[in-house]
């Protein structure tokens, strides 16, 4: 859960807030992808996002993710022993 006490969003803005390229900002290089990418990422992990907002009261975001089954010990052990490629580049001695 994340909550802020900012300006909040009107219902017509909230309805479109997670659409790609939607923005209420004047053109300044921002592309309006933030909430859209969050939404896509959450859904790709079998989760849901609940976005609530009200003008003058801020915004509340609640992310829910499905619990996955247990990972077999041999798979978990291998995952911990093999760093991802980015880690190898950052930490060449690993």
Coordinates of N, CA and C in Angstrom, one line a residue:
X1 N 0.8 -1.2 0.0 CA 0.0 0.0 0.0 C 0.9 1.2 0.0
X2 N 0.5 2.2 -0.8 CA 1.1 3.5 -0.8 C 0.1 4.6 -0.8
X3 N 0.3 5.6 -0.1 CA -0.7 6.7 0.1 C 0.0 8.0 0.1
X4 N -0.5 9.0 -0.6 CA 0.0 10.3 -0.5 C -1.1 11.3 -0.1
X5 N -0.6 12.5 0.2 CA -1.6 13.5 0.6 C -1.6 14.7 -0.4
X6 N -1.3 14.3 -1.7 CA -1.2 15.3 -2.7 C -2.6 15.8 -3.1
X7 N -2.6 16.4 -4.3 CA -3.8 17.0 -4.8 C -4.9 16.1 -5.1
X8 N -4.6 14.8 -5.4 CA -5.6 13.8 -5.7 C -6.1 13.9 -7.2
X9 N -7.0 13.1 -7.6 CA -7.4 13.1 -9.0 C -8.9 13.1 -9.0
X10 N -9.4 13.8 -10.0 CA -10.9 13.8 -10.2 C -11.3 12.5 -10.8
X11 N -12.6 12.1 -10.7 CA -13.0 10.8 -11.2 C -12.7 10.6 -12.7
X12 N -12.8 11.6 -13.5 CA -12.5 11.4 -14.9 C -11.0 11.2 -15.2
X13 N -10.2 11.7 -14.4 CA -8.7 11.5 -14.5 C -8.4 10.1 -14.0
X14 N -8.9 9.8 -12.8 CA -8.7 8.5 -12.2 C -9.1 7.4 -13.1
X15 N -10.1 7.5 -13.9 CA -10.6 6.5 -14.8 C -9.6 6.2 -15.9
X16 N -8.8 7.2 -16.2 CA -7.8 7.0 -17.3 C -6.4 6.9 -16.8
X17 N -6.1 7.1 -15.6 CA -4.8 7.2 -15.0 C -3.8 6.1 -15.4
X18 N -4.3 4.9 -15.6 CA -3.4 3.8 -15.9 C -3.3 3.5 -17.4
X19 N -3.9 4.3 -18.3 CA -3.8 4.2 -19.7 C -2.4 4.6 -20.2
X20 N -1.8 3.9 -21.1 CA -0.5 4.3 -21.6 C -0.6 5.7 -22.3
X21 N 0.4 6.5 -22.0 CA 0.6 7.9 -22.5 C -0.4 8.9 -22.0
X22 N -1.3 8.5 -21.1 CA -2.2 9.5 -20.6 C -1.5 10.4 -19.6
X23 N -1.6 11.7 -19.7 CA -1.0 12.6 -18.7 C -1.9 13.8 -18.6
X24 N -1.8 14.5 -17.5 CA -2.5 15.7 -17.3 C -1.6 16.9 -17.3
X25 N -0.3 16.6 -17.5 CA 0.8 17.6 -17.5 C 0.9 18.2 -18.8
X26 N 1.3 19.5 -18.9 CA 1.7 20.1 -20.1 C 2.9 19.4 -20.7
X27 N 3.0 19.4 -22.0 CA 4.1 18.7 -22.6 C 5.5 19.2 -22.1
X28 N 6.2 18.3 -21.4 CA 7.5 18.7 -20.8 C 8.4 17.5 -21.0
X29 N 8.2 16.6 -21.9 CA 9.0 15.5 -22.1 C 8.4 14.2 -21.3
X30 N 7.5 14.4 -20.4 CA 6.9 13.3 -19.7 C 6.0 12.6 -20.6
X31 N 5.9 11.3 -20.5 CA 5.1 10.5 -21.5 C 3.9 9.8 -20.8
X32 N 3.7 10.0 -19.5 CA 2.6 9.4 -18.9 C 2.6 7.9 -18.8
X33 N 3.8 7.3 -18.6 CA 3.8 5.8 -18.6 C 3.9 5.3 -17.2
X34 N 4.1 6.1 -16.2 CA 4.4 5.6 -14.9 C 3.3 4.6 -14.4
X35 N 2.1 5.0 -14.2 CA 1.0 4.1 -13.7 C 0.7 3.0 -14.7
X36 N 0.8 3.2 -15.9 CA 0.6 2.2 -16.9 C 1.6 1.1 -16.8
X37 N 2.9 1.4 -16.6 CA 3.9 0.4 -16.4 C 3.7 -0.4 -15.1
X38 N 3.3 0.3 -14.1 CA 3.1 -0.3 -12.8 C 1.9 -1.3 -13.0
X39 N 0.9 -0.9 -13.6 CA -0.3 -1.7 -13.9 C 0.1 -3.0 -14.6
X40 N 0.8 -2.8 -15.7 CA 1.3 -4.0 -16.5 C 2.2 -4.9 -15.8
X41 N 3.1 -4.4 -15.0 CA 4.0 -5.2 -14.2 C 3.2 -6.0 -13.1
X42 N 2.3 -5.4 -12.4 CA 1.5 -6.0 -11.4 C 0.7 -7.2 -12.1
X43 N 0.0 -6.9 -13.2 CA -0.8 -7.9 -13.8 C 0.1 -9.1 -14.4
X44 N 1.3 -8.8 -14.8 CA 2.2 -9.8 -15.3 C 2.6 -10.8 -14.2
X45 N 2.5 -10.3 -13.0 CA 2.8 -11.2 -11.8 C 1.6 -11.7 -11.1
X46 N 0.5 -11.7 -11.9 CA -0.8 -12.2 -11.4 C -1.3 -11.4 -10.3
X47 N -1.1 -10.2 -10.2 CA -1.6 -9.3 -9.2 C -2.7 -8.4 -9.6
X48 N -3.1 -7.6 -8.7 CA -4.1 -6.6 -9.0 C -3.7 -5.2 -8.4
X49 N -4.2 -4.2 -8.9 CA -3.9 -2.8 -8.4 C -5.2 -2.1 -8.2
X50 N -5.4 -1.5 -7.0 CA -6.6 -0.8 -6.7 C -6.1 0.7 -6.5
X51 N -6.6 1.5 -7.3 CA -6.2 2.9 -7.3 C -7.4 3.8 -6.8
X52 N -7.3 4.5 -5.7 CA -8.4 5.3 -5.2 C -7.8 6.7 -5.1
X53 N -8.6 7.7 -5.4 CA -8.1 9.1 -5.3 C -9.3 10.0 -5.2
X54 N -9.1 11.1 -4.6 CA -10.2 12.1 -4.5 C -9.5 13.5 -4.4
X55 N -10.0 14.4 -5.2 CA -9.4 15.8 -5.2 C -9.3 16.4 -3.8
X56 N -8.1 16.9 -3.5 CA -7.9 17.5 -2.2 C -7.6 16.5 -1.1
X57 N -7.7 15.2 -1.4 CA -7.4 14.2 -0.3 C -6.3 13.2 -0.6
X58 N -5.7 13.3 -1.8 CA -4.6 12.5 -2.1 C -5.0 11.2 -2.9
X59 N -4.0 10.3 -2.9 CA -4.2 9.0 -3.7 C -3.7 7.9 -2.9
X60 N -4.4 6.7 -3.0 CA -4.1 5.5 -2.3 C -4.0 4.4 -3.3
X61 N -2.9 3.7 -3.3 CA -2.6 2.6 -4.2 C -2.4 1.3 -3.4
X62 N -3.2 0.3 -3.7 CA -3.1 -1.0 -3.0 C -2.7 -2.1 -4.0
X63 N -1.6 -2.7 -3.9 CA -1.2 -3.8 -4.8 C -1.4 -5.1 -4.1
X64 N -2.0 -6.1 -4.8 CA -2.2 -7.4 -4.3 C -1.5 -8.4 -5.2
X65 N -0.8 -9.4 -4.7 CA -0.2 -10.4 -5.5 C -0.6 -11.8 -5.0
X66 N -0.8 -12.7 -5.9 CA -1.2 -14.0 -5.6 C 0.0 -14.7 -4.9
X67 N -0.3 -15.5 -3.9 CA 0.8 -16.3 -3.3 C 1.1 -17.5 -4.3
X68 N 2.4 -17.7 -4.4 CA 2.8 -18.8 -5.3 C 3.1 -20.0 -4.4
X69 N 3.1 -21.2 -5.0 CA 3.4 -22.4 -4.2 C 4.8 -22.4 -3.8
X70 N 5.2 -23.3 -3.0 CA 6.6 -23.4 -2.5 C 7.5 -23.8 -3.6
X71 N 8.7 -23.2 -3.6 CA 9.7 -23.5 -4.6 C 10.5 -24.7 -4.1
X72 N 10.7 -25.7 -5.0 CA 11.5 -26.9 -4.5 C 12.9 -26.4 -4.1
X73 N 13.4 -27.0 -3.1 CA 14.7 -26.6 -2.5 C 15.8 -26.6 -3.5
X74 N 15.9 -27.6 -4.4 CA 17.0 -27.6 -5.4 C 16.9 -26.4 -6.4
X75 N 15.7 -26.0 -6.7 CA 15.5 -24.8 -7.6 C 15.9 -23.5 -6.8
X76 N 15.5 -23.4 -5.6 CA 15.8 -22.2 -4.8 C 17.3 -22.1 -4.6
X77 N 17.9 -23.2 -4.3 CA 19.4 -23.2 -4.0 C 20.1 -22.8 -5.3
X78 N 19.8 -23.3 -6.4 CA 20.4 -22.9 -7.7 C 20.2 -21.4 -8.0
X79 N 19.1 -20.9 -7.7 CA 18.8 -19.5 -7.9 C 19.7 -18.6 -7.1
X80 N 19.9 -19.0 -5.8 CA 20.8 -18.2 -5.0 C 22.2 -18.3 -5.3
X81 N 22.7 -19.4 -5.9 CA 24.1 -19.5 -6.2 C 24.5 -18.8 -7.5
X82 N 23.6 -18.6 -8.4 CA 23.9 -18.1 -9.7 C 23.4 -16.6 -9.8
X83 N 24.3 -15.6 -9.7 CA 23.9 -14.2 -9.8 C 23.4 -13.9 -11.2
X84 N 22.5 -12.9 -11.3 CA 22.0 -12.5 -12.6 C 23.1 -11.8 -13.3
X85 N 23.0 -11.7 -14.6 CA 24.1 -11.2 -15.5 C 24.4 -9.7 -15.0
X86 N 23.5 -8.9 -14.6 CA 23.7 -7.6 -14.2 C 24.6 -7.6 -13.0
X87 N 24.4 -8.5 -12.0 CA 25.2 -8.6 -10.8 C 26.7 -8.9 -11.2
X88 N 26.8 -9.8 -12.2 CA 28.2 -10.1 -12.6 C 28.9 -8.9 -13.1
X89 N 28.2 -8.1 -13.9 CA 28.9 -6.9 -14.4 C 29.2 -5.9 -13.3
X90 N 28.3 -5.7 -12.3 CA 28.6 -4.8 -11.2 C 29.6 -5.3 -10.3
X91 N 29.6 -6.6 -10.1 CA 30.6 -7.3 -9.1 C 31.3 -8.4 -9.8
X92 N 32.3 -8.0 -10.6 CA 33.0 -9.0 -11.4 C 33.7 -10.2 -10.6
X93 N 34.0 -10.0 -9.4 CA 34.6 -11.1 -8.6 C 33.7 -12.1 -8.1
X94 N 32.4 -12.0 -8.4 CA 31.4 -13.0 -7.8 C 31.3 -14.2 -8.7

